[in-house]
Tab-separated table of C-alpha atoms in Angstrom:
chain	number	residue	atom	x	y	z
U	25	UNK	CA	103.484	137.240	119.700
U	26	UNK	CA	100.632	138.149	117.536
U	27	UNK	CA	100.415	137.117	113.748
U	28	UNK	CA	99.594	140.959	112.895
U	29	UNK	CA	99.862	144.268	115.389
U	30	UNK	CA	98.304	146.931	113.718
U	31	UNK	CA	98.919	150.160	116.443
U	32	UNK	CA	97.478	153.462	115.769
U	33	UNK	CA	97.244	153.521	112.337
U	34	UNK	CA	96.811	156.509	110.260
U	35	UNK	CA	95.661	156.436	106.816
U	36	UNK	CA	95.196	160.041	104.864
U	37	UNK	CA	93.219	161.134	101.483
U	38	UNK	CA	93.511	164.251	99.496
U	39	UNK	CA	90.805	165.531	98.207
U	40	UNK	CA	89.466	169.124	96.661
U	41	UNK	CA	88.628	170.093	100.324
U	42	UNK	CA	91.651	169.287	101.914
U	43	UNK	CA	93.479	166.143	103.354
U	44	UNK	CA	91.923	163.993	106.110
U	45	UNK	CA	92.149	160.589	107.384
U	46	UNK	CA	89.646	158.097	106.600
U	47	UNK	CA	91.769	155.726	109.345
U	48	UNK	CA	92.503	157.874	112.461
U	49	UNK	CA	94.845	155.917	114.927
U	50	UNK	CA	93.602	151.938	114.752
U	51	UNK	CA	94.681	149.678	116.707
U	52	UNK	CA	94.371	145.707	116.913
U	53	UNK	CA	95.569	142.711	116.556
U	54	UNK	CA	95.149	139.477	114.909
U	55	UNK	CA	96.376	135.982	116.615
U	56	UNK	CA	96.945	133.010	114.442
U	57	UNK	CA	94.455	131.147	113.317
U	58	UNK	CA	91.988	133.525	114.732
U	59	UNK	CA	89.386	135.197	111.884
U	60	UNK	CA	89.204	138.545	113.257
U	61	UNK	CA	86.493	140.553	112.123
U	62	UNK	CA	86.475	144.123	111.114
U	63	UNK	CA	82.866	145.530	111.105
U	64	UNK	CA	80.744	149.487	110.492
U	65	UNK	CA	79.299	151.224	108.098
U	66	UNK	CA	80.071	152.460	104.687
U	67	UNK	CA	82.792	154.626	104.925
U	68	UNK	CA	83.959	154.234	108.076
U	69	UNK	CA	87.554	152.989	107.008
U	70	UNK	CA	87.477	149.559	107.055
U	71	UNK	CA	88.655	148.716	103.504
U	72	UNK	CA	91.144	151.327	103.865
U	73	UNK	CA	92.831	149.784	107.093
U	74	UNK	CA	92.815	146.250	104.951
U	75	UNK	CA	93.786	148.178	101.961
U	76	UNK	CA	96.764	149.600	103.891
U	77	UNK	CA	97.644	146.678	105.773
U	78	UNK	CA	98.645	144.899	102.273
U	79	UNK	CA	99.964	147.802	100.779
U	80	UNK	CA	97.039	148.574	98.038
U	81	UNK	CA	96.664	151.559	98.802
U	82	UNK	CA	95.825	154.078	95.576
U	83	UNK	CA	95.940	157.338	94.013
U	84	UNK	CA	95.330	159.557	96.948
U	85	UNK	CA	95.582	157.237	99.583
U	86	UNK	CA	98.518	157.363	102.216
U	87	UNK	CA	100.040	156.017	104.832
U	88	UNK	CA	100.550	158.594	107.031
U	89	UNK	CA	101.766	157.159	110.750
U	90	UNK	CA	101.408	154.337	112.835
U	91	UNK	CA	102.944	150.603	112.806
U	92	UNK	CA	101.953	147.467	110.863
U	93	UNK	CA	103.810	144.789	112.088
U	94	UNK	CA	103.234	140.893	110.774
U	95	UNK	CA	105.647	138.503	113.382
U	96	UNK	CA	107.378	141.462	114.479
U	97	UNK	CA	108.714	142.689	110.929
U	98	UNK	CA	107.388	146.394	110.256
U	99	UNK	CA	105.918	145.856	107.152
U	100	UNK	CA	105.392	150.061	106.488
U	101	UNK	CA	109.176	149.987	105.976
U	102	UNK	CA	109.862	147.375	103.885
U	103	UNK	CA	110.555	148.388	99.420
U	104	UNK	CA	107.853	147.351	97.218
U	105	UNK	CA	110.307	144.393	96.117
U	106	UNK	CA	110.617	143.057	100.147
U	107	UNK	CA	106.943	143.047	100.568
U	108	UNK	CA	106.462	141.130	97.391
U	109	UNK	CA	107.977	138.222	99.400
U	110	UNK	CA	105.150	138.670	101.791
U	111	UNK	CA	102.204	139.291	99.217
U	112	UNK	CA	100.626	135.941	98.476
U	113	UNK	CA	102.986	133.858	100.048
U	114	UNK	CA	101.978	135.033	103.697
U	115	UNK	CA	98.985	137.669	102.717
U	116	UNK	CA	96.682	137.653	100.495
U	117	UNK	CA	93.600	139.617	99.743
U	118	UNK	CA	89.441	138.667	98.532
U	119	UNK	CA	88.155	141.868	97.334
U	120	UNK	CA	84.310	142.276	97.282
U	121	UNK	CA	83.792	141.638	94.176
U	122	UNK	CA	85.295	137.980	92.289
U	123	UNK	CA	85.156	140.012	88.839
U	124	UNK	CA	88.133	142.609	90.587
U	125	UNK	CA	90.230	139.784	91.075
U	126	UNK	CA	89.682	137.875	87.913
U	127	UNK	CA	90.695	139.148	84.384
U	128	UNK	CA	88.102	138.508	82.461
U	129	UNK	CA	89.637	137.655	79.169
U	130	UNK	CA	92.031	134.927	80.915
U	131	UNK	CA	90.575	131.221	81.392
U	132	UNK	CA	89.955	130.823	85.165
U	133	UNK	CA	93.176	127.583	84.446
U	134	UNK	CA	95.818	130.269	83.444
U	135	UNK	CA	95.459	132.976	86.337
U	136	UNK	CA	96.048	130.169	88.761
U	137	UNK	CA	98.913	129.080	87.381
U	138	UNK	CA	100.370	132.454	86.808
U	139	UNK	CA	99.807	132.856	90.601
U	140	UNK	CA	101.601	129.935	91.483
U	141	UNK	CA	104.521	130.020	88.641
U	142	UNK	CA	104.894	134.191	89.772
U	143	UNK	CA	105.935	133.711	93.503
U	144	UNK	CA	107.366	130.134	93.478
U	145	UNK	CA	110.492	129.113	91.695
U	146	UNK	CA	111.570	126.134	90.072
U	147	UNK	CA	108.216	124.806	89.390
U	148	UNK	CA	107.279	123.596	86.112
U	149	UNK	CA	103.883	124.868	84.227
U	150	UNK	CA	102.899	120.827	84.816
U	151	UNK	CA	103.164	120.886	88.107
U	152	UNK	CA	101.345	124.375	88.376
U	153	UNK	CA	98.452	123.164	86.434
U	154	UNK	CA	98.538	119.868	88.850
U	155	UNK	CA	98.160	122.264	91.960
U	156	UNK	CA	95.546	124.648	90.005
U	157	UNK	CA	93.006	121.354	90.483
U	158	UNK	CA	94.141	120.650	93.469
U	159	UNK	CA	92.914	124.367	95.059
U	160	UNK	CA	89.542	123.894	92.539
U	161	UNK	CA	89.279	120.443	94.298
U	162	UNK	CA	89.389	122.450	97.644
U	163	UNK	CA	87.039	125.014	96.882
U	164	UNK	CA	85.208	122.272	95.844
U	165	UNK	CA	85.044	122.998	92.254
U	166	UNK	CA	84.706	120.576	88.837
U	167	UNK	CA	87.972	120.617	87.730
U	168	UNK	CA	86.679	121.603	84.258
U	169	UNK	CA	86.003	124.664	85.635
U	170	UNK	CA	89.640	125.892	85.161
U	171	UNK	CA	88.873	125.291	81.142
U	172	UNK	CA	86.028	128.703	81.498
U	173	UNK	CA	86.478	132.449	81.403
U	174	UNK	CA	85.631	134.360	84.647
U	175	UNK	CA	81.801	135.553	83.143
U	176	UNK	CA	80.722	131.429	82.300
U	177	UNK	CA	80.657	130.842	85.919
U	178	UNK	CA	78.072	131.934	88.433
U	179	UNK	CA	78.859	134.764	90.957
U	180	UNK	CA	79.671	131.797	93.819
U	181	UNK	CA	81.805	129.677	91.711
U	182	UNK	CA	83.449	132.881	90.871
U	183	UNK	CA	84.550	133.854	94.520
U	184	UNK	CA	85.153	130.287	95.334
U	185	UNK	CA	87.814	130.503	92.369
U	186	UNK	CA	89.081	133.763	93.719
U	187	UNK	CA	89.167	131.890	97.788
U	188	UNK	CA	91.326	128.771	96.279
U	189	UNK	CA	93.501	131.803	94.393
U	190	UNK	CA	94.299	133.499	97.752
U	191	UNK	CA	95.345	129.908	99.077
U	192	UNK	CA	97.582	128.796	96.573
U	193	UNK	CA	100.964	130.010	98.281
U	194	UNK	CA	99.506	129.091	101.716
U	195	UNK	CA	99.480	132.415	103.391
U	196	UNK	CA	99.303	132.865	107.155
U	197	UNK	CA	96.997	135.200	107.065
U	198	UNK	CA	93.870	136.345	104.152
U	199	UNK	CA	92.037	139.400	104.146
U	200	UNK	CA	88.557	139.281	103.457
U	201	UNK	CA	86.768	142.391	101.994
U	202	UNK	CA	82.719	141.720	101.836
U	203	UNK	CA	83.588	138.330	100.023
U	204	UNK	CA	79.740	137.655	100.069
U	205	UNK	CA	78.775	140.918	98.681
U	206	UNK	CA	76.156	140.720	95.695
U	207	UNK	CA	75.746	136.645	96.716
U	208	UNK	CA	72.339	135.325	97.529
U	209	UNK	CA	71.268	133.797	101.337
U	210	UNK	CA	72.260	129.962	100.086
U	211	UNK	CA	75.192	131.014	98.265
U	212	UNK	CA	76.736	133.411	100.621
U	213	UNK	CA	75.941	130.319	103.641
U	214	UNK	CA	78.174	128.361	101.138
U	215	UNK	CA	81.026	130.537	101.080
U	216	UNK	CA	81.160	131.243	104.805
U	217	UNK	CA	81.773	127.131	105.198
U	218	UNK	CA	83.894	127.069	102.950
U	219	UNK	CA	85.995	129.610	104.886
U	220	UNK	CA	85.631	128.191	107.842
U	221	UNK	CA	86.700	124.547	106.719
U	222	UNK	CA	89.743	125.609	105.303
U	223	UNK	CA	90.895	127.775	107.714
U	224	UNK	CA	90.389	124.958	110.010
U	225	UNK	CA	92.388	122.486	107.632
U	226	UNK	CA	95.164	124.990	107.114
U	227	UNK	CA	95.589	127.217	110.359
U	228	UNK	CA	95.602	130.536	108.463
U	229	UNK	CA	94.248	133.992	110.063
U	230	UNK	CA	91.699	135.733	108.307
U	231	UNK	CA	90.675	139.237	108.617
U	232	UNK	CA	87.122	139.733	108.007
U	233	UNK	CA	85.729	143.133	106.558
U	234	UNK	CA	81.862	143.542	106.341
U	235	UNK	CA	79.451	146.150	106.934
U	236	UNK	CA	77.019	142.528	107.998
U	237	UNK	CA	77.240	142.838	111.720
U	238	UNK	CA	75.180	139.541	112.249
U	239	UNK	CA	77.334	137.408	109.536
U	240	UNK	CA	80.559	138.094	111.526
U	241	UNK	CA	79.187	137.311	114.918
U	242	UNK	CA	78.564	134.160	113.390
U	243	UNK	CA	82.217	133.046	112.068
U	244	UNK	CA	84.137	135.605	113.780
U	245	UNK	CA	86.324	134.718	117.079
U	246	UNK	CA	86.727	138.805	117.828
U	247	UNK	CA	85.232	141.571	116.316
U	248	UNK	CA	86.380	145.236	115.508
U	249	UNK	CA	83.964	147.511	115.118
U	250	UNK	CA	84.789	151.020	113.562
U	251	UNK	CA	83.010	154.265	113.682
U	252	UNK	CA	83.735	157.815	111.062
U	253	UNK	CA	87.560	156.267	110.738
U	254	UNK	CA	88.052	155.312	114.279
U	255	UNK	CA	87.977	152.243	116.532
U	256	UNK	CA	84.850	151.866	118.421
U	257	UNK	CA	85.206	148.523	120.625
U	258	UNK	CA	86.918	145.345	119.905
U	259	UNK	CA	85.464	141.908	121.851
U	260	UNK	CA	85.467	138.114	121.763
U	261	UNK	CA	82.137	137.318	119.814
U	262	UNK	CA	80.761	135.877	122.931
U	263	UNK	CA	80.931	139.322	124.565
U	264	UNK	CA	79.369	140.708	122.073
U	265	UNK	CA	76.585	138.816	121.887
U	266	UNK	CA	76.336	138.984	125.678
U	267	UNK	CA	75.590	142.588	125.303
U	268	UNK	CA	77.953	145.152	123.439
U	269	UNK	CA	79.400	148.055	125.334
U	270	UNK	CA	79.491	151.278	122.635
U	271	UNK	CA	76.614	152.416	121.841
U	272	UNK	CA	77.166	152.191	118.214
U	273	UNK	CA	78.023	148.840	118.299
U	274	UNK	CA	74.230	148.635	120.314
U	275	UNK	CA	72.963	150.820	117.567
U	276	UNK	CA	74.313	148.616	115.253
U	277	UNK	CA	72.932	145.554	117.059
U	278	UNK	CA	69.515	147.119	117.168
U	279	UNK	CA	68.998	147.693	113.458
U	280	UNK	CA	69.209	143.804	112.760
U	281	UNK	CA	66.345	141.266	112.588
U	282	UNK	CA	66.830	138.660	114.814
U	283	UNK	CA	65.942	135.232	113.272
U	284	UNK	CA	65.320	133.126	116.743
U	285	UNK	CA	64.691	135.616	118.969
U	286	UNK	CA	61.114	137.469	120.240
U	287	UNK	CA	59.992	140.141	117.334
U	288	UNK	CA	60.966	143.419	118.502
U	289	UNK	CA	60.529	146.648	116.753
U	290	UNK	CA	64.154	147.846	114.467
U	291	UNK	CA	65.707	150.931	115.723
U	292	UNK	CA	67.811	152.823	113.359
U	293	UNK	CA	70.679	154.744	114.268
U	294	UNK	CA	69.615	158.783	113.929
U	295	UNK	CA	71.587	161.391	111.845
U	296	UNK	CA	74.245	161.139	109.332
U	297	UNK	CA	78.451	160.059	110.128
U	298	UNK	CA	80.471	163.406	110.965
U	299	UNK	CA	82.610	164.727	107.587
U	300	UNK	CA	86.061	163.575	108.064
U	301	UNK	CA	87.676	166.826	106.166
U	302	UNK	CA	86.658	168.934	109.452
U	303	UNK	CA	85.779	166.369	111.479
U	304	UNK	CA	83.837	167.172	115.401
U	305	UNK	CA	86.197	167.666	118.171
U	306	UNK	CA	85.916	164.502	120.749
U	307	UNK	CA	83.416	161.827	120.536
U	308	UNK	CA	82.641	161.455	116.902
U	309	UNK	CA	79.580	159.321	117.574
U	310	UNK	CA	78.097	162.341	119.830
U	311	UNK	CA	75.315	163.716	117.248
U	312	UNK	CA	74.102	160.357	117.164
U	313	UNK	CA	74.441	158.811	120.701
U	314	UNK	CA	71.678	158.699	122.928
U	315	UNK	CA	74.084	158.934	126.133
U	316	UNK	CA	76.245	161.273	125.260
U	317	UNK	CA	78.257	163.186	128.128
U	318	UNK	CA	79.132	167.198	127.936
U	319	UNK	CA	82.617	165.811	127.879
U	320	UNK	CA	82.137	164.114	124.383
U	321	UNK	CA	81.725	167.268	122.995
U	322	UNK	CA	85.271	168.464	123.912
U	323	UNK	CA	87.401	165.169	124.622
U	324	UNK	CA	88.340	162.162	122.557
U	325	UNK	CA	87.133	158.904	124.099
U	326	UNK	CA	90.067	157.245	126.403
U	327	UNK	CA	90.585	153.236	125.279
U	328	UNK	CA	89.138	151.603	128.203
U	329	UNK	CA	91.063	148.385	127.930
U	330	UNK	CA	89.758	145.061	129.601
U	331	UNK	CA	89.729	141.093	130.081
U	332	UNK	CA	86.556	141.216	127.360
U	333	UNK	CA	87.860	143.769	125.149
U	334	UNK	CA	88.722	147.150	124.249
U	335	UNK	CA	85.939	150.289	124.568
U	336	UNK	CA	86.358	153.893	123.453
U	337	UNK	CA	83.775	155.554	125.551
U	338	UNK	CA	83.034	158.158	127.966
U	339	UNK	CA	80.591	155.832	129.708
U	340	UNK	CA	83.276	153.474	130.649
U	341	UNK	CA	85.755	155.759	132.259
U	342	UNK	CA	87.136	155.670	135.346
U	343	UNK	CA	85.591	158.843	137.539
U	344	UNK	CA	88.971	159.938	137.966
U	345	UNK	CA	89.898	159.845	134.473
U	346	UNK	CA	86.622	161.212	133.904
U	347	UNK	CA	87.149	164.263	135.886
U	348	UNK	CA	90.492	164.942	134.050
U	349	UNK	CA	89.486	164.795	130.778
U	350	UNK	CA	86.637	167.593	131.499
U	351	UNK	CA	89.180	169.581	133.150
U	352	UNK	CA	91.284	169.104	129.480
U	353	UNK	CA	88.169	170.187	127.676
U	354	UNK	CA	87.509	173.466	129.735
C-alpha cells in the first residue's frame, strides 16, 4: 500500500465570477520514502493540491470531491481534532517562504519547543529544549542559533530552521512548497542536500512542489506534472529525462538551459493558460499545443496508464479509443 493515494481530487474557489476548480480530478500517489515531485506553472494548482492534502485550505478554498487517503485512512473525513493527530506527527508542511512559518517576534529556541511540547505529552520544557539542538544539529545549525529572532538569520539558515521544524515529530511524510524560493544558486544547492540526507537518514516521503522543472529532475524519484488544474503526466525521473511524453511537459523541457548539454536555441511555450471560471471544453493545453488533434477540441484527454507512467493525451490513445471519443465529441 502506498504512503498517500490522492484519487481524483477536486479542489473549488469562489470568486466574483463564479466558482471553479483550481484542482480538477488529480490523481497520484506517493510510496514511502519516495520524494515525489509535483511540478507546472504558476497557477496551475499545485499548492492547492498540497494545501488540500494537509488540510490548509483558506477562505474560499474547498474541498469539493475526491479521496485523500494516507495508509488507507481517508483523511477528507476525519474532524479537525482527528487530523491534528496526523499534522506534524505524520505530515508536515515547508511553505515557500521560511518568514510564513516563523513568527517573527518569537526566538527561533521557543517555536521549536512549542512544536515539540504541542503534539507530544509528558515531555518536560528540558527535554524539549535538549531535542530543539538536536534538530539545529541536524540541519546543521550553531546551536546558538536557537538564542536569535527569525530576521537575524540569513534567508538559508532560516529555511534550514523551518526543515529541522517539520522534522521534529518525525513525520512519514513532508510537503515541500518551493522551499528554495527567493534562495541564491549555492544556497538553494545547500538545501536540496540537506533534504536529501535526511530523508535518507530517516525514511520519510516528501512531496515536492516547484514550478523548477530541472531542480526536481534532479532529487525527485517521480514527477507530476500539472497543467490549468489538471494532471498532465506522471513518470519515474529517468523517463523523463529519456524523453517526456505530453507536450507540455516537452514545452516545459524546452524552455530550460541545459548546463552540459550542446547550446540549443530556448523555445517558449506560446499563448496564455485557459481561465478556469469557464474553462475550454477537452484538452486544456489545445491553444497552446503544437499537435493538437480535432478531438482535443471536444474530448477530455483519456489517462493512458503504463509501466513508465501515466499520460493524459490524445497522442497516446489507443485507435480504438481514439475513434470513440470523436464519436462522443460529434
Amino acid at each position: 500500500m502506498s504512503l498517500l493515494e490522492v484519487r481524483d481530487l477536486q479542489i473549488e474557489y469562489a470568486s466574483a465570477r463564479g466558482p471553479f476548480k483550481a484542482v480538477d480530478g488529480v490523481s497520484f500517489s506517493i510510496e514511502r520514502g519516495e520524494i515525489f515531485g509535483l511540478a507546472g506553472e504558476s497557477g496551475c494548482g499545485k499548492s492547492t493540491t498540497a494545501y488540500g492534502i494537509a488540510r490548509l485550505l483558506r477562505g474560499a478554498a474547498r474541498i469539493v470531491g475526491g479521496s485523500v487517503r494516507m495508509d488507507g485512512v481517508e483523511l477528507t473525513k476525519l474532524s479537525d481534532a482527528q487530523f491534528d493527530a496526523y499534522r506534524w506527527a505524520r505530515i508536515s508542511i515547508v511553505l515557500q517562504s521560511a518568514m510564513n512559518n516563523l513568527n517573527p517576534v518569537m526566538k527561533i529556541k521557543e517555536q521549536l519547543i512549542d512544536a515539540i511540547l504541542a503534539h507530544r505529552t509528558g515531555i518536560s520544557r528540558a527535554d524539549a529544549l535538549r531535542q530543539a539542538g538536536e534538530l539545529m544539529e541536524l540541519a546543521d545549525l550553531p546551536k546558538d542559533r536557537l538564542e536569535r529572532f527569525p530576521h537575524e538569520l540569513s534567508g538559508g539558515m532560516r529555511q534550514r530552521v523551518v526543515i529541522a521544524m517539520a522534522l521534529a515529530l518525525r513525520p512519514e511524510l513532508i510537503i515541500m512548497d518551493e522551499p528554495t524560493t527567493a534562495l541564491d544558486v549555492i544556497t538553494q544547492k545547500g538545501i536540496i542536500d540537506k533534504i536529501v540526507e535526511l530523508k535518507r537518514t530517516f525514511g520519510f516521503s516528501v512531496l515536492f512542489i516547484t514550478h523548477d522543472l530541472p531542480l526536481m529532475l534532479e532529487i525527485c524519484d517521480r514527477v507530476g506534472v500539472m497543467y490549468a488544474g489538471r494532471m498532465a503526466e506522471i513518470a519515474a525521473r529517468e523517463r523523463m529525462l529519456a524523453g517526456a511524453r505530453h507536450p507540455y511537459t516537452q514545452g516545459l523541457l524546452r524552455s530550460f538551459p541545459s548546463l552540459t548539454g550542446p547550446r540549443v536555441r530556448l523555445e517558449g511555450i506560446p499563448g496564455s493558460t485557459p481561465d478556469l471560471v469557464a474553462p475550454p471544453s477537452g484538452c486544456r493545453f489545445r491553444d497552446r499545443c503544437p499537435h493538437a488533434l480535432p478531438v482535443c477540441g471536444s474530448v477530455q484527454p483519456p489517462v493512458q496508464a503504463g509501466e513508465d507512467g501515466v499520460v493524459s493525451c490524445h497522442l497516446y490513445a489507443k485507435e480504438d479509443a481514439l475513434d470513440e471519443a470523436a464519436a462522443a465529441g460529434s
